[in-house]
PDB file of C-alpha atoms in Angstrom:
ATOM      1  CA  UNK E  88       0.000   0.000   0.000  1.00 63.00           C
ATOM      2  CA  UNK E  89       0.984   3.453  -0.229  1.00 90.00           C
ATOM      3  CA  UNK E  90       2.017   5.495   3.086  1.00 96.00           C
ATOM      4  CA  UNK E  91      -1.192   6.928   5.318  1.00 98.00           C
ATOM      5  CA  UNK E  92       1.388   9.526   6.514  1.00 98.00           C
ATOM      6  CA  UNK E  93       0.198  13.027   6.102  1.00 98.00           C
ATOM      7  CA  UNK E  94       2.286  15.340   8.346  1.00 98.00           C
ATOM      8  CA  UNK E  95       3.439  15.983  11.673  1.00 98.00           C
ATOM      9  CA  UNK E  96       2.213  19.103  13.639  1.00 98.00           C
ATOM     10  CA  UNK E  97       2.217  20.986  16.888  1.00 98.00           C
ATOM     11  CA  UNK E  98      -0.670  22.259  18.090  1.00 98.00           C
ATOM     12  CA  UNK E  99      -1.497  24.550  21.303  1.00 98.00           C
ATOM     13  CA  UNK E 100      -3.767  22.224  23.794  1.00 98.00           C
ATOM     14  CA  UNK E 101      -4.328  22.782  27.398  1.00 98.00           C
ATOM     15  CA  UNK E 102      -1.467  25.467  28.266  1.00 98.00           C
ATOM     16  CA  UNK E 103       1.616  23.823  26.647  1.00 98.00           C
ATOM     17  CA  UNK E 104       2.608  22.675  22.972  1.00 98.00           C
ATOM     18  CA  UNK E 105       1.555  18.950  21.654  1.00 98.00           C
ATOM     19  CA  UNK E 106       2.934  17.148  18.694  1.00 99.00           C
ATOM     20  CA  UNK E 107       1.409  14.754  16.881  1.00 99.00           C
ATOM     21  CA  UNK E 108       1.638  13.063  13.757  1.00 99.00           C
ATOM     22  CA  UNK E 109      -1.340  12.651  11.347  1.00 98.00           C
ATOM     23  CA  UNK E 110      -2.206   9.610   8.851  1.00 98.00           C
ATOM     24  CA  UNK E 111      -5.054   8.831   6.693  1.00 98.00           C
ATOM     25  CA  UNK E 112      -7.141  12.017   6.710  1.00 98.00           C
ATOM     26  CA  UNK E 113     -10.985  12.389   5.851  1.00 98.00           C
ATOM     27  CA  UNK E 114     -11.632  11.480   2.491  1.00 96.00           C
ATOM     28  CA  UNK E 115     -13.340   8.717   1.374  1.00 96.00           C
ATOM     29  CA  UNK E 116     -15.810   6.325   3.864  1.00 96.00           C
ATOM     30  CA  UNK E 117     -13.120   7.601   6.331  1.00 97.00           C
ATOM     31  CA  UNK E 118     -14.787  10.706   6.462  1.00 96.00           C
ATOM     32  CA  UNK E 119     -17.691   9.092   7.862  1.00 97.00           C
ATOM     33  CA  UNK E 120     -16.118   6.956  10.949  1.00 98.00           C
ATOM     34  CA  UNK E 121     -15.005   8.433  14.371  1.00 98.00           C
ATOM     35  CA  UNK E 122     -10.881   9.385  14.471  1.00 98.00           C
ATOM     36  CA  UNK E 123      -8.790   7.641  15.963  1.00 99.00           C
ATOM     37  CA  UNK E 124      -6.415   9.130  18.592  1.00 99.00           C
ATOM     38  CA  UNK E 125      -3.023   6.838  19.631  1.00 99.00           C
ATOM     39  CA  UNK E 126      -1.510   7.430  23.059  1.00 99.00           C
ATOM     40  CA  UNK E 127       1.959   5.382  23.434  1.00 98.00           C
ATOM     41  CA  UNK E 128       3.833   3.819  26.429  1.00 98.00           C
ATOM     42  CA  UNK E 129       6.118   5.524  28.914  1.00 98.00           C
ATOM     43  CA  UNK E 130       8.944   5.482  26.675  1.00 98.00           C
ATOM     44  CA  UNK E 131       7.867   5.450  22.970  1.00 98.00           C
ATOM     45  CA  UNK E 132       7.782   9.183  21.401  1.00 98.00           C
ATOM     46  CA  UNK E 133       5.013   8.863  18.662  1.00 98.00           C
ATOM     47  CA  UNK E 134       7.328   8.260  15.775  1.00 98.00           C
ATOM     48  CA  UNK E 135       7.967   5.098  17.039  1.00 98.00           C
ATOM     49  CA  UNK E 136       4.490   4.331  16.463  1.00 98.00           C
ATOM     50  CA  UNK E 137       4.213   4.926  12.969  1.00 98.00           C
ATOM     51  CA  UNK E 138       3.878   1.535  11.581  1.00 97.00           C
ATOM     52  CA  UNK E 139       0.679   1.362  13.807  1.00 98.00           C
ATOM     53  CA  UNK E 140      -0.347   4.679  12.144  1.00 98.00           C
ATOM     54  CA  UNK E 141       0.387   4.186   8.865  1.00 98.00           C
ATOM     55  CA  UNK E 142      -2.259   0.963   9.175  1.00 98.00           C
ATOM     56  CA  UNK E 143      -4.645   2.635  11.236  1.00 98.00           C
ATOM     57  CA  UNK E 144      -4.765   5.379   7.978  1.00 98.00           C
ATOM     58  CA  UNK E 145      -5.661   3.037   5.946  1.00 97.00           C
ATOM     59  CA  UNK E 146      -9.222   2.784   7.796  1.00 98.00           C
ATOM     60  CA  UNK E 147      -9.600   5.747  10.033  1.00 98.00           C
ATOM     61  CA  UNK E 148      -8.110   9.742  10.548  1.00 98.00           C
ATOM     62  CA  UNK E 149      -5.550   9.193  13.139  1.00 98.00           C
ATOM     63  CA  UNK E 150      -2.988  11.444  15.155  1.00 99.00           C
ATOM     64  CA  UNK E 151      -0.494   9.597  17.084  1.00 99.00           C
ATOM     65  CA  UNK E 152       0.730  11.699  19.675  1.00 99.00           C
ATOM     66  CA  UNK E 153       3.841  12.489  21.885  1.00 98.00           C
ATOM     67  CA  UNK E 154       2.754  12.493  25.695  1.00 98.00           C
ATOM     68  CA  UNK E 155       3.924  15.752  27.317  1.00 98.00           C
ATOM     69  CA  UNK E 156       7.759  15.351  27.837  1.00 98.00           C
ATOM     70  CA  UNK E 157       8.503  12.351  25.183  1.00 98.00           C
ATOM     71  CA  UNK E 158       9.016  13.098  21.791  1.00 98.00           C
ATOM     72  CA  UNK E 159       8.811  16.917  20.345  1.00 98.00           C
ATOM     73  CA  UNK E 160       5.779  17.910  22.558  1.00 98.00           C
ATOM     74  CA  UNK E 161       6.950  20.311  25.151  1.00 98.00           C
ATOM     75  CA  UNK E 162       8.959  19.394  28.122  1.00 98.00           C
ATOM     76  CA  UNK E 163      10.080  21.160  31.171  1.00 97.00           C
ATOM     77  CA  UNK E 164      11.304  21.176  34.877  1.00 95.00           C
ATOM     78  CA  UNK E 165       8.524  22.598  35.797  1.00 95.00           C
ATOM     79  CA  UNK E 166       5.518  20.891  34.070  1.00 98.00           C
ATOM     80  CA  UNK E 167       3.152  18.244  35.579  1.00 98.00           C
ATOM     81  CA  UNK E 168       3.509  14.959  34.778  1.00 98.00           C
ATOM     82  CA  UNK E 169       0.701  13.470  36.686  1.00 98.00           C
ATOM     83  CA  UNK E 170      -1.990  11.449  34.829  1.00 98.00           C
ATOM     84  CA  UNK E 171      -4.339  14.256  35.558  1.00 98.00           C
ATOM     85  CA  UNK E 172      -2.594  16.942  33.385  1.00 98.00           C
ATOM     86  CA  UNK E 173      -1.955  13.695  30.473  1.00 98.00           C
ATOM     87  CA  UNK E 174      -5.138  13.397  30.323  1.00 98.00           C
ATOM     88  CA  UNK E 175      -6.270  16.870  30.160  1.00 98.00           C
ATOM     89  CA  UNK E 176      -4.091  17.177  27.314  1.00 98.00           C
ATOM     90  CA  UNK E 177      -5.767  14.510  25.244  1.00 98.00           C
ATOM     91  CA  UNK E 178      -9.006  15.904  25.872  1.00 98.00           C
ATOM     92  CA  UNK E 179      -8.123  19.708  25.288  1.00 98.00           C
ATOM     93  CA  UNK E 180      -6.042  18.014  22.048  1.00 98.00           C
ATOM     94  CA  UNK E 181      -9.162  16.358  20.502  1.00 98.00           C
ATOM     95  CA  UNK E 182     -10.972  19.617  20.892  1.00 98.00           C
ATOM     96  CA  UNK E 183      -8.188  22.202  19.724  1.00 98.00           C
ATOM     97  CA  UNK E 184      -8.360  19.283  16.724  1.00 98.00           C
ATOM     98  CA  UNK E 185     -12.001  20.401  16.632  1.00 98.00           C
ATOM     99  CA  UNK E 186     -12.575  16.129  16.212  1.00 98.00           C
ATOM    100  CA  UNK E 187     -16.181  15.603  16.320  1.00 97.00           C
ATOM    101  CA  UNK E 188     -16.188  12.163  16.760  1.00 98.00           C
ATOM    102  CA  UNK E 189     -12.784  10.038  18.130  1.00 98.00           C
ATOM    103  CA  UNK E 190     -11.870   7.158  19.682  1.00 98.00           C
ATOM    104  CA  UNK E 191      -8.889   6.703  22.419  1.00 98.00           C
ATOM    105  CA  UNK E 192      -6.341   4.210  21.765  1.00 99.00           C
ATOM    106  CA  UNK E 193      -4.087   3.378  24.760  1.00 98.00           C
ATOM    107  CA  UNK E 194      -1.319   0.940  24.987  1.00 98.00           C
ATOM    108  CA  UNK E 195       0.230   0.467  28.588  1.00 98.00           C
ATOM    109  CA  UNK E 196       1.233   4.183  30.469  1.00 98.00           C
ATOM    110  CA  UNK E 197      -1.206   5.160  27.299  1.00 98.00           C
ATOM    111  CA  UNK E 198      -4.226   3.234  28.013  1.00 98.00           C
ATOM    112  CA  UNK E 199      -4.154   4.739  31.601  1.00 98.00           C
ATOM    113  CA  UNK E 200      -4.431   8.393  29.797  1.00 98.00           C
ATOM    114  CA  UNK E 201      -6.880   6.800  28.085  1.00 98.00           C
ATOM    115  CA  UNK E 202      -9.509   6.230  30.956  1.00 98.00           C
ATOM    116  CA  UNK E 203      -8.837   8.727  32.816  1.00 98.00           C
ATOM    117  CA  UNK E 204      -9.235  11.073  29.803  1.00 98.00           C
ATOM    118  CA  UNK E 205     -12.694   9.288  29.377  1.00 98.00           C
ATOM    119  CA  UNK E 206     -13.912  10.404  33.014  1.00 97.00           C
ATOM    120  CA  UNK E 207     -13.960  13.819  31.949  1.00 97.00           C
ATOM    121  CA  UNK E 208     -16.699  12.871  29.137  1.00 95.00           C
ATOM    122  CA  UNK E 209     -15.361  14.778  26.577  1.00 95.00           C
ATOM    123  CA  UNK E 210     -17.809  15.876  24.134  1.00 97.00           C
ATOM    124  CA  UNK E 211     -17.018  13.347  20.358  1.00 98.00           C
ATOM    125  CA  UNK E 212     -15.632  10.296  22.805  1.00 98.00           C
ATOM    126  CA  UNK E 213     -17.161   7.391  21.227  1.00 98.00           C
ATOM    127  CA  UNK E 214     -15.204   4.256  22.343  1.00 98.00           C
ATOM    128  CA  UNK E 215     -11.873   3.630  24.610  1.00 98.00           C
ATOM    129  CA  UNK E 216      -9.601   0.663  23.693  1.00 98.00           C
ATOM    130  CA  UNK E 217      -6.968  -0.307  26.516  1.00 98.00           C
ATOM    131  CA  UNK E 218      -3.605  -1.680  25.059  1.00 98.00           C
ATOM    132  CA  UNK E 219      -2.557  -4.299  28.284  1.00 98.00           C
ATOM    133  CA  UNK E 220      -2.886  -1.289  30.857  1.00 98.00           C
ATOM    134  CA  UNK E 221      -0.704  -1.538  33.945  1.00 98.00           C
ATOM    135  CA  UNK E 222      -3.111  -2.765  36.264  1.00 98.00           C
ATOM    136  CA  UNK E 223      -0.642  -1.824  39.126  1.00 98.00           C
ATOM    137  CA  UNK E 224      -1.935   1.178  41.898  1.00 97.00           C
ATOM    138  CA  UNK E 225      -2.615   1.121  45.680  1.00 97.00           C
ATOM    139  CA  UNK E 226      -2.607  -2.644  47.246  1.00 96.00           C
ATOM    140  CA  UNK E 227      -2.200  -4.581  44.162  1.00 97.00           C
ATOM    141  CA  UNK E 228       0.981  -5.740  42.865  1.00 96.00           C
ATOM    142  CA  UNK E 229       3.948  -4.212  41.241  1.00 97.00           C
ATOM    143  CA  UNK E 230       4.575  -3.365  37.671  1.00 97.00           C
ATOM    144  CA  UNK E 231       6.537  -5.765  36.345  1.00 97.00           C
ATOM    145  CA  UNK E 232       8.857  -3.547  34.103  1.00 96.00           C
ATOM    146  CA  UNK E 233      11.716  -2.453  36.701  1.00 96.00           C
ATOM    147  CA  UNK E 234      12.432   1.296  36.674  1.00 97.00           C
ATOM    148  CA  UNK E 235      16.289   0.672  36.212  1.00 97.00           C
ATOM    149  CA  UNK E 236      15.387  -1.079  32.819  1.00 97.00           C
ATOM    150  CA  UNK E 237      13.721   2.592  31.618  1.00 98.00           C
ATOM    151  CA  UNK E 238      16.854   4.582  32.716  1.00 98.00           C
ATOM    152  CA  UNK E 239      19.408   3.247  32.214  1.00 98.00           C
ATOM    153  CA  UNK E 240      18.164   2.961  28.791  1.00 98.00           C
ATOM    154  CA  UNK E 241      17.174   6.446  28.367  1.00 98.00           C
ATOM    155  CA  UNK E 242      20.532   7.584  29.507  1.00 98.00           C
ATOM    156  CA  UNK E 243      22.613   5.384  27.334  1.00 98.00           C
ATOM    157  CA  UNK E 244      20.679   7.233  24.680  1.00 98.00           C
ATOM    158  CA  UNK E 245      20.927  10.659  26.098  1.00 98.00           C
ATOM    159  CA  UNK E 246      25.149  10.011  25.928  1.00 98.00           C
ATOM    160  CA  UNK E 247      24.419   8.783  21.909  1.00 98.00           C
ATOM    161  CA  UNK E 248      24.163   5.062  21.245  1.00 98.00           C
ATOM    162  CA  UNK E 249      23.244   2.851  17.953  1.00 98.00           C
ATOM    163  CA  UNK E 250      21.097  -0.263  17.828  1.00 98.00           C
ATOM    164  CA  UNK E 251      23.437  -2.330  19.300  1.00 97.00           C
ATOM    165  CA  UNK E 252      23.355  -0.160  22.166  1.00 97.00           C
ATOM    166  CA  UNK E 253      19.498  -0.826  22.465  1.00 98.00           C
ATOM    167  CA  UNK E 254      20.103  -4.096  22.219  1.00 97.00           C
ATOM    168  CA  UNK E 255      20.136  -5.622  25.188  1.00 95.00           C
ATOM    169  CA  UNK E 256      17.337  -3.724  26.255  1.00 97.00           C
ATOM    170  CA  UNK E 257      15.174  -4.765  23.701  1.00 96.00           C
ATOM    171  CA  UNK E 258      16.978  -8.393  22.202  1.00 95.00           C
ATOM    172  CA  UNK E 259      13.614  -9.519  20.222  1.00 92.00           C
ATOM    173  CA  UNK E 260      13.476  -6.405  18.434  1.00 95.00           C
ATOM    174  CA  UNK E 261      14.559  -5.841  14.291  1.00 95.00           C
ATOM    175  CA  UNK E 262      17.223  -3.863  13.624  1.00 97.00           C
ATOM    176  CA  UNK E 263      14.971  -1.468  12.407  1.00 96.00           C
ATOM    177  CA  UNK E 264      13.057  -0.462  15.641  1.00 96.00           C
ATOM    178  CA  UNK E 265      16.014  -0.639  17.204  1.00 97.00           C
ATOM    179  CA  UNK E 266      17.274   2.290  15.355  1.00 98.00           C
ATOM    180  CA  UNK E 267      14.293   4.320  15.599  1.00 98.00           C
ATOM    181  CA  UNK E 268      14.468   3.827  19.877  1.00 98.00           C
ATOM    182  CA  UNK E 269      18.271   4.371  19.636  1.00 98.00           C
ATOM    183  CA  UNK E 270      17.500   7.506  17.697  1.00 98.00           C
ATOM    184  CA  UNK E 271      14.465   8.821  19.919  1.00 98.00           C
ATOM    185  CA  UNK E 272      14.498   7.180  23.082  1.00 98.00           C
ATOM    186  CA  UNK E 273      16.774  10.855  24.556  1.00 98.00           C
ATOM    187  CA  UNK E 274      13.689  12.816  23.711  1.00 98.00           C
ATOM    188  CA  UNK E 275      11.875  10.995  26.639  1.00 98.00           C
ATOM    189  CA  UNK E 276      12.611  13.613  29.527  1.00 98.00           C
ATOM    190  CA  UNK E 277      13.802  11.508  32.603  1.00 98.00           C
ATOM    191  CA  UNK E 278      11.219  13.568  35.036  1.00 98.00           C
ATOM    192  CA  UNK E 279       8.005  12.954  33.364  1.00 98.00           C
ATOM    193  CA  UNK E 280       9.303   8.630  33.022  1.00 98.00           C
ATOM    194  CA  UNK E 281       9.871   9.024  36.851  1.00 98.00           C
ATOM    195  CA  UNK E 282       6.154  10.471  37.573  1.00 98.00           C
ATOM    196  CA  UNK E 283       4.835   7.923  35.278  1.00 98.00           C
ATOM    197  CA  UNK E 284       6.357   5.089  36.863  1.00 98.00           C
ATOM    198  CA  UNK E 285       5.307   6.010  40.371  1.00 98.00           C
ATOM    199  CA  UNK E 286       2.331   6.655  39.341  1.00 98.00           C
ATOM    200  CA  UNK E 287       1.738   3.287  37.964  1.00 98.00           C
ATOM    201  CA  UNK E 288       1.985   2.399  41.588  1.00 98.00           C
ATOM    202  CA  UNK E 289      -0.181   5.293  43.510  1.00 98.00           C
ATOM    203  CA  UNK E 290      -3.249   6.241  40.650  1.00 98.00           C
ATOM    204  CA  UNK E 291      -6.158   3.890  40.451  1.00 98.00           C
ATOM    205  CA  UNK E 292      -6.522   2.193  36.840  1.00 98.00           C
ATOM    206  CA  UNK E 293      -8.989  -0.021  38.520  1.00 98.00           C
ATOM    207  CA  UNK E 294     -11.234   2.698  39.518  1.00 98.00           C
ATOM    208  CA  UNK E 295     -11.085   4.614  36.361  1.00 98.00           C
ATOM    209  CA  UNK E 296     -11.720   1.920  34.231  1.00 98.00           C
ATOM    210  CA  UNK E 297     -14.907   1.046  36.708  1.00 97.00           C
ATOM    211  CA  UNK E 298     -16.230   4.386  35.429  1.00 97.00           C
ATOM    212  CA  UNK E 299     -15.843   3.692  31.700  1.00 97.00           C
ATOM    213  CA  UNK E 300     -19.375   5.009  30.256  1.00 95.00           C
ATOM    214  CA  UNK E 301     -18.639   4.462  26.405  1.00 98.00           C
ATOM    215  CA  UNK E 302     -18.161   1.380  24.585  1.00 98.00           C
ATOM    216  CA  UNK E 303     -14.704   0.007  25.619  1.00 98.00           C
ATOM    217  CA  UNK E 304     -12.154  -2.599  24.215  1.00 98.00           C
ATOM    218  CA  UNK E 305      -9.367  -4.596  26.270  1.00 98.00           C
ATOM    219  CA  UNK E 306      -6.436  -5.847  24.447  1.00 98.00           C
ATOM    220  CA  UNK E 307      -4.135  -7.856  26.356  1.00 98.00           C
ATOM    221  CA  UNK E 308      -0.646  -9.838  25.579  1.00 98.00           C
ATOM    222  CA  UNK E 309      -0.432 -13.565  26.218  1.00 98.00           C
ATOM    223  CA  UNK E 310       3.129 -12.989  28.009  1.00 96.00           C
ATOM    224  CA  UNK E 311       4.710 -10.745  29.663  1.00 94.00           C
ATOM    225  CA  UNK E 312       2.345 -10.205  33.197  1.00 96.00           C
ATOM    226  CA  UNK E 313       0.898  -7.021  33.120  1.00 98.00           C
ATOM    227  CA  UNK E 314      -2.423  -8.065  32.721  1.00 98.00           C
ATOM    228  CA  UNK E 315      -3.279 -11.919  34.182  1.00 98.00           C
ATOM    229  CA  UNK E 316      -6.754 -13.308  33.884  1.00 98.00           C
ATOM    230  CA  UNK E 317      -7.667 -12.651  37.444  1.00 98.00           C
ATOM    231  CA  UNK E 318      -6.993  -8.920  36.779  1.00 98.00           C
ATOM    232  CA  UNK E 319      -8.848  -9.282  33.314  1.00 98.00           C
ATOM    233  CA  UNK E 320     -12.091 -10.597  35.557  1.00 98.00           C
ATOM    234  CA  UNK E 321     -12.057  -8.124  37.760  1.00 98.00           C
ATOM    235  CA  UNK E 322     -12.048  -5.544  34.966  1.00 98.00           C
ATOM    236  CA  UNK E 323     -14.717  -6.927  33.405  1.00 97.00           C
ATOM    237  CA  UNK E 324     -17.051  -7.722  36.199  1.00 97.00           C
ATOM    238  CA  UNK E 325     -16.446  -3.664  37.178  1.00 96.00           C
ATOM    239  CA  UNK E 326     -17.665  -2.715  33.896  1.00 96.00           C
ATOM    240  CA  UNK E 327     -19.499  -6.017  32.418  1.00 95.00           C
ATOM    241  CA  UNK E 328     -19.836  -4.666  28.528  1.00 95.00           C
ATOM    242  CA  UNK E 329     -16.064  -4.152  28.360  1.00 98.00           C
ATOM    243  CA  UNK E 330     -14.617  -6.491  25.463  1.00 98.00           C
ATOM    244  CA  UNK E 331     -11.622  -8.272  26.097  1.00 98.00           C
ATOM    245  CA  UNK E 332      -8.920 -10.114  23.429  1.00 98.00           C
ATOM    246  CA  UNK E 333      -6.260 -11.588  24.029  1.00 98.00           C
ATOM    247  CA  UNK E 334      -3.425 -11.546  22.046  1.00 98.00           C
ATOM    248  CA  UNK E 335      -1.392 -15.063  20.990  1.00 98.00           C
ATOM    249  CA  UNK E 336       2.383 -15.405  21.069  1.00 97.00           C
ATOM    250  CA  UNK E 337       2.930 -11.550  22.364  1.00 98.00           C
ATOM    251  CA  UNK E 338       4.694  -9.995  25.125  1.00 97.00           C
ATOM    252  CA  UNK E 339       3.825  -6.323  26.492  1.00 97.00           C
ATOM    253  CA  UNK E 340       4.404  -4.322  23.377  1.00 97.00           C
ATOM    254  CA  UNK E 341       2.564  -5.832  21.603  1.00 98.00           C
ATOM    255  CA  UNK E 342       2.327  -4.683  17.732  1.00 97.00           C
ATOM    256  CA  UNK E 343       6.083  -5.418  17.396  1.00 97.00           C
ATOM    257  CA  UNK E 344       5.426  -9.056  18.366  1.00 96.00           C
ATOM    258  CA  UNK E 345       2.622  -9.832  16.761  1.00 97.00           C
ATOM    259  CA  UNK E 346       1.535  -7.414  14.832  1.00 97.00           C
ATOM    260  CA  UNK E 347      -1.501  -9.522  12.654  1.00 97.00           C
ATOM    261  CA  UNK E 348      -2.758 -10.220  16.463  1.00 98.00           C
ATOM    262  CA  UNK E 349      -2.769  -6.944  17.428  1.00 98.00           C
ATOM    263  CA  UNK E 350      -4.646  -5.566  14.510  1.00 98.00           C
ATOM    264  CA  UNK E 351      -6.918  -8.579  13.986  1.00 98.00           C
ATOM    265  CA  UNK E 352      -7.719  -8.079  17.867  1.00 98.00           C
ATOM    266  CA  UNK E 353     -10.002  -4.947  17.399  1.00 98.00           C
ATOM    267  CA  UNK E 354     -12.232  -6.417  14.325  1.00 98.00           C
ATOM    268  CA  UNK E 355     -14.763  -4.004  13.787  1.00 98.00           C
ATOM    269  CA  UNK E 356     -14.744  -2.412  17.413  1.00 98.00           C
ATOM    270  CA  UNK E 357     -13.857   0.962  15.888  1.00 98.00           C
ATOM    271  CA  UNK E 358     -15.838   0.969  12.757  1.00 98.00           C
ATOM    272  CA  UNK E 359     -14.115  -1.254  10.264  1.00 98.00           C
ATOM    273  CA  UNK E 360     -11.240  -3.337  10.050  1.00 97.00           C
ATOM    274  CA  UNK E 361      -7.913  -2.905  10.477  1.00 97.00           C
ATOM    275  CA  UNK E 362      -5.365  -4.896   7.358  1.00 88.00           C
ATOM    276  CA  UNK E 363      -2.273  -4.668   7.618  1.00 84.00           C
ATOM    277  CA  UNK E 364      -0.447  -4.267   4.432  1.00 76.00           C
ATOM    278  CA  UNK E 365       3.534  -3.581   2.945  1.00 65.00           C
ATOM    279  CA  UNK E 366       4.995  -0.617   1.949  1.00 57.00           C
ATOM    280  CA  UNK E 367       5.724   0.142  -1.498  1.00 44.00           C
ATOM    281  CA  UNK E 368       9.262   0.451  -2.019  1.00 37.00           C
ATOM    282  CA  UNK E 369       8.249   4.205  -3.267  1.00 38.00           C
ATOM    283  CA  UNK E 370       6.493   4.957   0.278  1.00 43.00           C
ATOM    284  CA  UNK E 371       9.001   3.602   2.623  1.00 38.00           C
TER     285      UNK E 371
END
C-alpha cells in the first residue's frame, strides 16, 4: 500500500505545545467513521508508532501523539507529569483538533491516559480501547517492568548510542526499531518517566476503568504479566460490557510481536477493520 502519513504538527492544547503526527485524513468512507487518537507507552515518542499509524490510515483519521515530555511535545522542569494533566491534554487536544467524533487508543502508560481522559466525558468520545494497561496502583501488585530497565536505557541514549546499544534492552526487536528507539528514546525527559512510573503504583486504573461510560475494548498480551486473567475478571465484572482479546504469542508491546494479532484483535470495534499491508518500495 501506499504510506497513510500526512504530516506531523504541533498544536497549542491545554497550556503547553503537543505534537502529533497525522495519517489517513478524511476522504473517502473515512470521512464518515469516528478518528482515531493513539496514546503510546512511557517510553515510545510517537514516531515510534508509525507503523501502527500508517495501518490505522488506511481505515480511520488518526494522530499519534507524543505524551507531554517524550518526543517533540513540550517538556520542562517545571511541568506536571501526573496522569491528571496527560489526560487533560488529550481531551483539550481532541478539541483544539475540533474532532467531532474520536476514539482513544491506549497501549500500557497510554491506556491509563486513556480512561482517565474518558472520566472527563469529553464531548465526540465514542469508544476507549486499553492496550494491556498496567493494572498496578494502591494494594495490588507491582509493575513488572523495573524502573532501572527505563533509565538506564534512556541515559545510554541521552550520551548517543546505535542499535546495538538498544540491544540488550530490547533483544527480540529488528534492527529497524532498534534504530528508531536508539534515535528517539533521549527525547523521553527523565522527570516525566519518573512520575509515570510512580504513578503506575499510587493512581487507580482499577477505579477509572470502573467508570468507563462508552463502549470500551481490552487488548491484552499472552506474556509478559501485566495483565493476568484474574486482573482481566475483575475488569470486566467492574464494567461487564467491556470487550476483552487476548493476544497469541505476544509480550507487552505488543504490535512489534505480533503485529496480525494486534490488529486482527479490534475487528470491527472501531468501525471497520484494520489490514495490515507492505509498503511500497516508493512509500518507505
Amino acid at each position: 500500500m501506499s504510506s497513510t502519513f500526512l504530516y506531523g504538527a504541533n498544536i497549542a492544547a491545554n497550556g503547553i505545545r503537543q505534537h502529533y503526527l497525522r495519517y489517513g485524513g478524511t476522504s473517502g468512507e473515512r470521512g464518515a467513521r469516528a478518528a482515531v487518537i493513539v496514546i503510546p507507552g512511557i517510553t515510545s515518542p510517537a514516531v515510534t508508532w508509525g507503523f501502527v499509524g500508517e495501518v490505522f490510515g488506511a481505515s480511520f483519521d488518526t494522530y499519534v501523539i507524543d505524551v507531554r515530555g517524550r518526543g517533540l511535545s513540550e517538556a520542562s522542569p517545571a511541568l506536571d507529569y501526573s496522569l491528571d494533566a496527560q489526560a487533560d491534554d488529550v481531551v483539550a487536544l481532541a478539541a483544539a483538533l475540533g474532532l467531532e467524533r474520536f476514539a482513544l487508543v491506549g497501549h500500557s502508560m497510554g491506556a491509563r491516559i486513556a480512561a482517565r481522559a474518558a472520566l472527563r466525558s469529553p464531548r465526540g468520545l465514542d469508544s476507549v480501547v486499553l492496550v494491556d494497561p498496567p493494572v498496578s496502583g494502591p494494594g495490588r501488585r507491582d509493575y513488572p517492568g523495573k524502573l532501572p530497565w527505563y533509565v538506564d536505557s534512556m541515559a545510554l541514549a541521552r550520551k548517543g548510542t546505535d542499535a546495538e546499544g538498544m540491544r540488550a534492552f530490547c533483544p527480540t526487536w529488528t534492527d529497524e526499531e532498534l534504530r528508531l528507539r536508539a534515535e528517539w528514546l533521549h527525547t523521553c525527559d527523565e522527570r516525566a518517566v519518573l512520575a509515570s512510573y510512580e504513578g503506575f503504583h499510587t493512581d487507580d486504573f482499577h477505579a477509572d476503568a470502573a467508570q468507563l461510560n462508552v463502549p470500551s475494548l481490552l487488548i491484552t498480551a499472552e506474556r509478559g504479566d501485566v495483565v493476568r486473567d484474574e486482573d482481566v475478571a475483575e475488569l470486566q465484572q467492574a464494567t461487564p460490557a467491556m470487550q476483552h482479546v487476548r493476544v497469541p504469542d505476544a509480550g507487552h508491546m505488543i504490535p512489534w510481536d505480533n503485529a496480525a494479532g494486534f490488529y486482527a484483535a479490534f475487528g470491527t470495534f472501531l468501525g471497520a477493520p484494520l489490514e495490515q499491508q507492505s509498503l511500497t518500495a516508493a512509500a518507505l
